[in-house]
Short mmCIF file of C-alpha atoms in Angstrom, two decimals:
data_model
loop_
_atom_site.label_atom_id
_atom_site.label_comp_id
_atom_site.label_asym_id
_atom_site.label_seq_id
_atom_site.Cartn_x
_atom_site.Cartn_y
_atom_site.Cartn_z
CA MET A 1 -1.73 22.68 193.40
CA LYS A 2 -2.57 19.86 192.55
CA LYS A 3 0.44 18.19 194.24
CA CYS A 4 -0.86 19.62 197.24
CA ALA A 5 -4.03 17.95 196.88
CA LEU A 6 -2.40 13.85 196.39
CA THR A 7 -0.50 14.43 199.71
CA LEU A 8 -3.24 15.07 201.73
CA VAL A 9 -5.21 12.04 199.95
CA LEU A 10 -2.45 10.05 200.22
CA GLY A 11 -2.14 10.71 204.25
CA LEU A 12 -5.95 10.30 204.31
CA LEU A 13 -6.01 6.83 202.50
CA VAL A 14 -2.64 5.86 204.72
CA SER A 15 -4.34 6.31 207.91
CA LEU A 16 -7.66 4.47 206.72
CA VAL A 17 -5.37 1.33 206.02
CA SER A 18 -3.69 1.54 209.41
CA LEU A 19 -6.67 0.13 211.59
CA HIS A 20 -4.26 -0.81 214.20
CA ALA A 21 -5.71 1.88 217.43
CA GLN A 22 -8.74 2.29 218.98
CA ASN A 23 -10.71 4.10 216.40
CA ARG A 24 -13.95 5.12 215.22
CA PHE A 25 -15.47 6.15 212.00
CA SER A 26 -18.41 8.18 211.73
CA VAL A 27 -20.97 9.79 209.56
CA HIS A 28 -21.86 13.54 210.73
CA GLY A 29 -24.24 16.35 209.18
CA GLY A 30 -24.96 19.70 210.97
CA LEU A 31 -25.64 23.98 209.63
CA ASN A 32 -22.83 26.52 208.81
CA TYR A 33 -22.91 30.34 208.84
CA SER A 34 -19.54 31.36 206.46
CA SER A 35 -18.65 34.54 205.47
CA VAL A 36 -15.64 36.42 203.66
CA SER A 37 -13.27 39.17 205.38
CA SER A 38 -11.91 41.71 203.02
CA THR A 39 -9.44 43.84 202.58
CA ASN A 40 -10.75 46.43 200.79
CA SER A 41 -13.39 47.22 203.43
CA ILE A 42 -16.53 45.42 202.27
CA ASN A 43 -17.42 42.51 204.38
CA PRO A 44 -20.24 41.11 203.59
CA ASP A 45 -23.28 39.51 205.38
CA GLY A 46 -22.90 35.44 205.64
CA LYS A 47 -24.82 33.29 204.95
CA LEU A 48 -25.99 30.04 206.35
CA GLY A 49 -25.60 26.60 204.78
CA PHE A 50 -24.98 23.11 205.71
CA ASN A 51 -21.80 20.60 205.94
CA THR A 52 -21.81 17.02 205.58
CA GLY A 53 -19.34 14.10 206.03
CA ILE A 54 -17.13 11.49 207.09
CA SER A 55 -14.14 11.07 209.89
CA TYR A 56 -11.88 8.86 209.95
CA LYS A 57 -10.41 9.54 214.06
CA HIS A 58 -7.35 7.60 214.56
CA TYR A 59 -5.75 7.18 217.84
CA VAL A 60 -1.65 7.39 218.83
CA GLY A 61 -0.48 5.55 221.58
CA ASP A 62 -2.99 5.86 224.66
CA LEU A 63 -2.04 9.29 225.92
CA GLY A 64 -5.29 10.28 223.46
CA TRP A 65 -3.81 11.98 221.01
CA SER A 66 -5.37 10.70 217.58
CA ILE A 67 -5.45 12.18 213.62
CA LYS A 68 -8.34 12.09 212.09
CA PRO A 69 -8.30 12.77 207.85
CA GLY A 70 -11.95 13.28 206.87
CA ILE A 71 -14.01 14.25 202.86
CA ALA A 72 -16.70 16.98 203.64
CA PHE A 73 -19.05 18.65 201.50
CA SER A 74 -19.79 22.18 202.76
CA GLN A 75 -22.41 24.72 201.72
CA GLU A 76 -20.96 28.03 202.57
CA GLY A 77 -20.39 31.35 200.62
CA TYR A 78 -21.72 34.41 200.45
CA LYS A 79 -24.83 37.25 201.35
CA ASN A 80 -26.33 35.18 197.83
CA GLN A 81 -23.13 34.13 196.77
CA ARG A 82 -23.23 29.70 197.29
CA LEU A 83 -19.87 28.64 197.27
CA ASP A 84 -19.92 24.33 197.58
CA TYR A 85 -17.14 23.23 198.73
CA LEU A 86 -15.20 19.66 198.91
CA ASN A 87 -13.52 19.60 201.24
CA ILE A 88 -10.12 17.33 202.78
CA PRO A 89 -10.15 18.03 206.31
CA LEU A 90 -5.96 16.29 208.66
CA LEU A 91 -6.68 17.07 211.74
CA VAL A 92 -4.71 16.56 215.25
CA GLY A 93 -6.63 16.03 218.79
CA PHE A 94 -6.02 15.60 222.16
CA ASP A 95 -9.21 14.02 223.95
CA PHE A 96 -9.02 15.35 227.60
CA THR A 97 -11.72 13.17 229.24
CA THR A 98 -13.83 10.20 227.55
CA SER A 99 -16.53 13.16 226.69
CA PHE A 100 -15.00 15.71 224.52
CA SER A 101 -11.70 16.36 222.62
CA LEU A 102 -10.04 19.45 221.31
CA SER A 103 -8.57 19.26 217.57
CA ILE A 104 -6.57 21.49 214.78
CA GLY A 105 -5.33 21.05 211.67
CA GLY A 106 -5.65 22.62 208.32
CA GLN A 107 -8.02 21.39 205.35
CA TYR A 108 -7.73 21.66 201.44
CA GLY A 109 -11.23 22.89 199.91
CA PHE A 110 -12.10 22.07 195.75
CA LEU A 111 -14.36 24.38 194.85
CA LEU A 112 -17.55 21.22 193.07
CA GLY A 113 -20.64 24.77 192.52
CA GLY A 114 -22.28 27.94 193.59
CA THR A 115 -23.86 30.87 192.44
CA ASN A 116 -22.60 31.56 188.35
CA GLN A 117 -21.42 34.59 189.59
CA ALA A 118 -19.16 33.49 192.05
CA ARG A 119 -17.91 30.45 189.87
CA GLU A 120 -16.82 33.60 187.56
CA VAL A 121 -14.19 35.30 190.09
CA ILE A 122 -13.26 32.48 192.87
CA TYR A 123 -10.77 30.50 192.73
CA HIS A 124 -10.98 26.49 192.37
CA SER A 125 -9.20 25.52 195.38
CA ASN A 126 -8.98 27.35 198.44
CA TYR A 127 -6.57 26.19 202.26
CA ALA A 128 -8.45 26.76 206.15
CA PHE A 129 -7.35 26.54 209.60
CA LEU A 130 -9.08 24.58 211.90
CA LEU A 131 -9.58 24.80 215.21
CA THR A 132 -13.23 21.98 216.37
CA PHE A 133 -14.45 21.31 219.35
CA GLU A 134 -16.12 17.77 219.86
CA PHE A 135 -18.69 16.25 222.71
CA PHE A 136 -19.32 12.73 223.24
CA PRO A 137 -22.96 12.39 224.86
CA THR A 138 -22.47 8.81 224.58
CA GLU A 139 -20.04 6.61 222.82
CA ARG A 140 -21.81 5.64 219.73
CA PHE A 141 -22.75 10.09 219.55
CA VAL A 142 -20.83 13.39 218.75
CA THR A 143 -21.91 16.51 218.75
CA GLY A 144 -19.10 18.87 217.07
CA LEU A 145 -18.34 22.85 216.67
CA ARG A 146 -15.75 23.84 213.93
CA PHE A 147 -14.44 26.76 213.31
CA SER A 148 -12.93 27.44 209.84
CA ASN A 149 -10.26 30.42 208.63
CA GLY A 150 -9.45 30.52 205.38
CA LEU A 151 -5.35 31.46 204.11
CA LYS A 152 -5.54 31.92 200.69
CA ASN A 153 -7.42 35.19 198.52
CA ILE A 154 -9.81 32.36 197.32
CA ILE A 155 -10.97 36.13 194.61
CA GLU A 156 -9.47 34.75 191.36
CA ARG A 157 -10.31 37.64 189.09
CA PRO A 158 -11.03 41.32 191.32
CA ASP A 159 -11.86 43.03 187.74
CA LEU A 160 -15.33 41.71 187.59
CA ILE A 161 -16.21 43.11 191.17
CA VAL A 162 -15.77 45.54 193.64
CA VAL A 163 -14.19 42.83 196.61
CA GLN A 164 -10.16 42.54 195.91
CA THR A 165 -9.14 40.36 198.08
CA ALA A 166 -11.45 37.92 200.54
CA ASN A 167 -10.33 35.08 203.06
CA THR A 168 -13.51 33.20 203.70
CA TYR A 169 -14.37 31.94 207.38
CA SER A 170 -17.01 29.74 209.35
CA VAL A 171 -18.80 28.02 211.99
CA GLN A 172 -19.97 24.57 212.06
CA PHE A 173 -22.03 22.70 213.65
CA TYR A 174 -22.82 19.12 213.72
CA ILE A 175 -23.69 16.01 215.46
CA GLY A 176 -22.61 12.50 214.03
CA VAL A 177 -22.78 8.22 215.00
CA ASN A 178 -19.67 6.98 215.57
CA LEU A 179 -20.16 3.67 213.11
CA PHE A 180 -17.80 1.58 214.51
CA LYS A 181 -15.51 1.53 216.96
CA LEU A 182 -12.09 -1.12 216.11
CA GLN A 183 -10.43 -2.13 219.76
CA LYS A 184 -6.66 -2.45 220.82
#
């Protein structure tokens, strides 16, 4: 797991250093609805939380393809259990127009904290598949809708709770500001 996290962080740094294309550095914040899906038919109610983060969109060539690493805080969980994650997403995207893009990728999440019971039974890392739609109403602002589906069972201690296996999922809505845009 540490090797995977190190690889993602190094990929983020390499992407941030290569500033030779039309690139965007942005900050964002918003709301998310999250829960877990369980194999033993206990699917608890979802939880509202918030997310905030920074991202860097690096364009590859002139056809609209991009690589978008980032770092984000996301307050997730289910029912009355809060899970605070530091996520490192890495997305590959395509701009269909100057106002709309679609990205897919993955993220590695570090559990920073949460409710006491959650911290005792949940693994401290998570992997997720991401699908993101972004709309740029102006060159300066971005709104986004992101779907996240956990790929890893997050239950480390099934002997302490009813749920034996659970995967996270969330829907995030965010608004962002492009701080600067570098030209070719």
